[in-house]
Amino acid sequence: DQQVKQNSPSLSVQEGRISILNCDYTNSMFDYFLWYKKYPAEGPTFLISISSIKDKNEDGRFTVFLNKSAKHLSLHIVPSQPGDSAVYFCAASDPSYDKVIFGPGTSLSVIP
Amino acid sequence: GAGVSQSPSNKVTEKGKDVELRCDPISGHTALYWYRQSLGQGLEFLIYFQGNSAPDKSGLPSDRFSAERTGGSVSTLTIQRTQQEDSAVYLCASSLNRGLDTGELFFGEGSRLTVL
């Protein structure tokens, strides 16, 4: 039973345009959400996070939006760059359990 | 370096053999996680260590899997009697405390296990 879902396994975007990666979750107890980026043959690296008490967090070209009522969050990358091509994992944490749960990932390709 | 170090980076073994995967977390990080990523799949939680507390083993897929963390630092993930379905990249991550105040887990580059 997947608690963190990323329903799009892949996404292609033209360079300079906006990339929107979506994530849905089922556990209303999650209090912290994170996005990680992974290049081939490397470990995931932290990108941006958001607390459940907020609805938006912005860091440069990256913005994460949280809609708690819909149990949905999204990562916006604008403008998209070829170097953004990677697999993006959505992750969430339940304070009741000491573990971070990851979604299956979305592979983003930014086309020059 | 100062990052999370994992070894070996690649391991090919025969079905039925035991393997050990090692993780050196960032110095001072009290939390340590093991995840695995099978081909085309997401990151599957395996086990979590926090300080001297009993580890959370809820993600271990079978009793062939075990892990220990000696002295609150280095961790070893052991897979006994490996099966082909154990083939995956095994990722270790560490963080300060639970890592959630900063929202950041620091991952190693992973150990790719191939079971023939």
CSV table of C-alpha atoms in Angstrom, one decimal:
chain,number,residue,atom,x,y,z
A,1,ASP,CA,0.0,0.0,0.0
A,2,GLN,CA,1.8,3.0,-1.3
A,3,GLN,CA,1.5,6.0,1.0
A,4,VAL,CA,3.4,8.3,-1.3
A,5,LYS,CA,2.4,8.2,-4.9
A,6,GLN,CA,3.9,9.8,-8.0
A,7,ASN,CA,1.6,8.8,-10.8
A,8,SER,CA,3.8,10.1,-13.7
A,9,PRO,CA,6.8,7.8,-14.2
A,10,SER,CA,8.3,10.3,-16.7
A,11,LEU,CA,8.0,13.8,-17.9
A,12,SER,CA,9.5,15.7,-20.9
A,13,VAL,CA,9.8,19.5,-20.9
A,14,GLN,CA,11.4,22.0,-23.3
A,15,GLU,CA,14.3,24.0,-21.9
A,16,GLY,CA,13.1,27.3,-20.5
A,17,ARG,CA,9.5,26.1,-19.8
A,18,ILE,CA,8.0,25.1,-16.5
A,19,SER,CA,8.3,21.6,-15.1
A,20,ILE,CA,5.6,20.4,-12.7
A,21,LEU,CA,6.1,17.2,-10.8
A,22,ASN,CA,3.2,15.9,-8.8
A,23,CYS,CA,2.9,13.8,-5.7
A,24,ASP,CA,-0.1,12.5,-3.7
A,25,TYR,CA,-0.1,11.0,-0.3
A,26,THR,CA,-2.6,9.1,1.8
A,27,ASN,CA,-1.4,9.5,5.4
A,28,SER,CA,-2.9,12.7,6.9
A,29,MET,CA,-0.4,12.4,9.8
A,30,PHE,CA,2.6,13.3,7.5
A,31,ASP,CA,4.0,16.5,8.8
A,32,TYR,CA,7.0,17.1,6.5
A,33,PHE,CA,7.4,16.7,2.8
A,34,LEU,CA,10.6,16.6,0.9
A,35,TRP,CA,11.8,16.4,-2.7
A,36,TYR,CA,15.0,14.6,-3.7
A,37,LYS,CA,16.8,14.6,-7.0
A,38,LYS,CA,18.8,11.6,-8.3
A,39,TYR,CA,21.2,11.3,-11.2
A,40,PRO,CA,22.2,7.9,-12.5
A,41,ALA,CA,24.8,6.1,-10.4
A,42,GLU,CA,24.6,8.7,-7.7
A,43,GLY,CA,22.7,8.8,-4.4
A,44,PRO,CA,19.6,11.1,-4.1
A,45,THR,CA,20.3,14.6,-3.0
A,46,PHE,CA,18.0,16.9,-1.1
A,47,LEU,CA,16.3,19.6,-3.1
A,48,ILE,CA,13.6,21.3,-1.1
A,49,SER,CA,11.1,20.6,1.7
A,50,ILE,CA,7.9,22.0,3.2
A,51,SER,CA,6.3,21.7,6.5
A,52,SER,CA,2.6,20.7,6.7
A,53,ILE,CA,1.9,24.1,8.3
A,54,LYS,CA,2.8,25.9,5.1
A,55,ASP,CA,1.4,25.8,1.6
A,56,LYS,CA,4.4,27.1,-0.3
A,57,ASN,CA,8.1,27.1,-0.1
A,58,GLU,CA,10.4,28.7,-2.7
A,59,ASP,CA,14.1,28.3,-3.3
A,60,GLY,CA,15.4,29.9,-6.5
A,61,ARG,CA,14.0,28.1,-9.5
A,62,PHE,CA,12.3,25.5,-7.3
A,63,THR,CA,8.9,26.0,-5.6
A,64,VAL,CA,6.9,23.3,-3.7
A,65,PHE,CA,3.2,23.7,-3.2
A,66,LEU,CA,1.2,21.8,-0.6
A,67,ASN,CA,-2.5,21.3,-0.7
A,68,LYS,CA,-3.3,19.5,2.5
A,69,SER,CA,-7.0,19.1,1.9
A,70,ALA,CA,-6.3,17.3,-1.4
A,71,LYS,CA,-3.3,15.5,0.1
A,72,HIS,CA,-1.3,16.7,-2.9
A,73,LEU,CA,2.0,18.5,-3.4
A,74,SER,CA,3.8,19.6,-6.5
A,75,LEU,CA,7.3,20.7,-7.4
A,76,HIS,CA,7.6,23.5,-9.9
A,77,ILE,CA,10.9,24.2,-11.7
A,78,VAL,CA,11.1,27.3,-13.7
A,79,PRO,CA,12.8,27.9,-16.0
A,80,SER,CA,13.8,24.2,-16.6
A,81,GLN,CA,17.3,23.6,-17.6
A,82,PRO,CA,18.9,20.5,-19.2
A,83,GLY,CA,20.9,19.9,-16.0
A,84,ASP,CA,17.6,19.4,-14.2
A,85,SER,CA,17.1,16.1,-16.1
A,86,ALA,CA,17.0,13.5,-13.3
A,87,VAL,CA,14.7,11.3,-11.3
A,88,TYR,CA,12.7,13.3,-8.7
A,89,PHE,CA,11.5,11.6,-5.6
A,90,CYS,CA,8.8,12.9,-3.4
A,91,ALA,CA,9.1,11.9,0.3
A,92,ALA,CA,7.1,12.3,3.5
A,93,SER,CA,7.5,11.8,7.2
A,94,ASP,CA,5.1,10.7,9.8
A,95,PRO,CA,6.1,11.9,13.3
A,96,SER,CA,4.7,8.7,14.7
A,97,TYR,CA,7.3,6.7,13.0
A,98,ASP,CA,10.9,7.4,12.6
A,99,LYS,CA,11.2,6.9,8.9
A,100,VAL,CA,11.0,8.9,5.7
A,101,ILE,CA,8.8,7.3,3.0
A,102,PHE,CA,9.6,7.8,-0.6
A,103,GLY,CA,7.5,7.8,-3.7
A,104,PRO,CA,8.4,5.8,-6.8
A,105,GLY,CA,10.0,8.8,-8.6
A,106,THR,CA,9.4,10.7,-11.8
A,107,SER,CA,12.0,10.9,-14.5
A,108,LEU,CA,12.3,14.4,-15.8
A,109,SER,CA,13.9,15.1,-19.2
A,110,VAL,CA,14.5,18.7,-20.1
A,111,ILE,CA,15.0,18.9,-23.9
A,112,PRO,CA,17.5,21.6,-25.1
B,1,GLY,CA,35.6,12.9,2.0
B,2,ALA,CA,33.0,14.2,4.4
B,3,GLY,CA,30.0,12.5,2.8
B,4,VAL,CA,28.3,9.1,3.3
B,5,SER,CA,30.5,6.4,2.1
B,6,GLN,CA,29.3,3.0,0.9
B,7,SER,CA,31.2,-0.2,-0.1
B,8,PRO,CA,31.4,-2.1,-2.3
B,9,SER,CA,30.1,0.1,-5.1
B,10,ASN,CA,29.3,-3.0,-7.1
B,11,LYS,CA,28.9,-6.6,-6.0
B,12,VAL,CA,28.1,-9.6,-8.2
B,13,THR,CA,27.3,-12.8,-6.4
B,14,GLU,CA,25.9,-16.2,-7.0
B,15,LYS,CA,22.5,-17.2,-5.7
B,16,GLY,CA,22.7,-18.6,-2.3
B,17,LYS,CA,25.8,-16.8,-1.2
B,18,ASP,CA,25.8,-14.3,1.7
B,19,VAL,CA,26.8,-10.6,1.1
B,20,GLU,CA,27.7,-7.7,3.4
B,21,LEU,CA,27.3,-4.1,2.5
B,22,ARG,CA,28.9,-1.4,4.5
B,23,CYS,CA,27.9,2.2,5.2
B,24,ASP,CA,30.1,4.9,6.8
B,25,PRO,CA,27.8,7.8,7.8
B,26,ILE,CA,28.7,11.4,8.1
B,27,SER,CA,30.6,11.9,11.4
B,28,GLY,CA,28.2,13.1,14.1
B,29,HIS,CA,25.0,11.9,12.4
B,30,THR,CA,23.0,9.9,14.8
B,31,ALA,CA,20.4,8.7,12.4
B,32,LEU,CA,21.1,6.1,9.7
B,33,TYR,CA,18.8,4.6,7.1
B,34,TRP,CA,19.0,1.8,4.6
B,35,TYR,CA,16.9,1.9,1.5
B,36,ARG,CA,17.0,-0.2,-1.7
B,37,GLN,CA,16.0,0.6,-5.2
B,38,SER,CA,15.1,-2.2,-7.5
B,39,LEU,CA,15.1,-1.7,-11.2
B,40,GLY,CA,12.3,0.7,-12.2
B,41,GLN,CA,11.1,1.0,-8.6
B,42,GLY,CA,11.2,3.8,-6.0
B,43,LEU,CA,13.2,3.9,-2.7
B,44,GLU,CA,12.1,1.1,-0.5
B,45,PHE,CA,12.7,1.6,3.2
B,46,LEU,CA,14.6,-1.2,4.9
B,47,ILE,CA,15.8,-0.2,8.4
B,48,TYR,CA,16.5,2.8,10.5
B,49,PHE,CA,18.9,3.4,13.4
B,50,GLN,CA,18.7,6.3,15.7
B,51,GLY,CA,21.4,6.7,18.4
B,52,ASN,CA,21.3,3.9,20.9
B,53,SER,CA,17.6,3.1,20.4
B,54,ALA,CA,16.5,-0.2,19.0
B,55,PRO,CA,16.4,-0.1,15.2
B,56,ASP,CA,13.2,0.1,13.2
B,57,LYS,CA,13.4,-3.1,11.2
B,58,SER,CA,9.9,-2.9,9.8
B,59,GLY,CA,11.0,-2.6,6.2
B,60,LEU,CA,13.3,-5.6,6.1
B,61,PRO,CA,11.7,-7.9,3.4
B,62,SER,CA,12.6,-11.2,5.0
B,63,ASP,CA,14.6,-12.8,7.8
B,64,ARG,CA,17.5,-13.2,5.4
B,65,PHE,CA,18.1,-9.5,5.8
B,66,SER,CA,19.8,-8.1,8.9
B,67,ALA,CA,21.7,-5.0,9.8
B,68,GLU,CA,23.8,-3.7,12.6
B,69,ARG,CA,25.4,-0.5,13.6
B,70,THR,CA,28.5,-0.6,15.7
B,71,GLY,CA,29.4,2.1,18.1
B,72,GLY,CA,26.7,4.4,16.6
B,73,SER,CA,28.7,4.8,13.5
B,74,VAL,CA,29.4,2.3,10.8
B,75,SER,CA,26.5,0.1,9.7
B,76,THR,CA,26.6,-3.3,7.9
B,77,LEU,CA,23.6,-4.7,6.0
B,78,THR,CA,23.9,-8.5,5.6
B,79,ILE,CA,21.8,-10.5,3.1
B,80,GLN,CA,22.0,-14.3,3.7
B,81,ARG,CA,21.3,-16.9,1.0
B,82,THR,CA,20.9,-14.2,-1.7
B,83,GLN,CA,18.1,-14.6,-4.2
B,84,GLN,CA,17.8,-13.0,-7.7
B,85,GLU,CA,15.1,-10.7,-6.4
B,86,ASP,CA,17.6,-9.2,-4.0
B,87,SER,CA,19.3,-7.5,-7.0
B,88,ALA,CA,19.0,-3.8,-6.4
B,89,VAL,CA,20.9,-0.7,-5.5
B,90,TYR,CA,21.2,-0.5,-1.7
B,91,LEU,CA,21.4,3.1,-0.5
B,92,CYS,CA,22.5,4.3,2.9
B,93,ALA,CA,21.6,7.7,4.3
B,94,SER,CA,22.4,9.6,7.5
B,95,SER,CA,21.2,12.7,9.2
B,96,LEU,CA,21.4,14.7,12.3
B,97,ASN,CA,18.8,13.4,14.7
B,98,ARG,CA,15.9,12.4,12.6
B,99,GLY,CA,16.9,14.9,9.9
B,100,LEU,CA,13.4,16.3,9.8
B,101,ASP,CA,14.2,19.6,11.4
B,102,THR,CA,16.3,20.3,8.4
B,103,GLY,CA,14.5,17.9,6.1
B,104,GLU,CA,17.6,16.5,4.8
B,105,LEU,CA,19.0,13.0,4.5
B,106,PHE,CA,22.5,12.6,3.1
B,107,PHE,CA,22.8,9.6,0.8
B,108,GLY,CA,25.7,7.6,-0.2
B,109,GLU,CA,26.2,6.6,-3.8
B,110,GLY,CA,24.8,3.2,-3.2
B,111,SER,CA,26.0,-0.4,-3.5
B,112,ARG,CA,24.7,-2.2,-6.7
B,113,LEU,CA,24.1,-5.8,-5.9
B,114,THR,CA,23.6,-8.3,-8.7
B,115,VAL,CA,22.6,-11.9,-7.9
B,116,LEU,CA,23.2,-14.3,-10.7
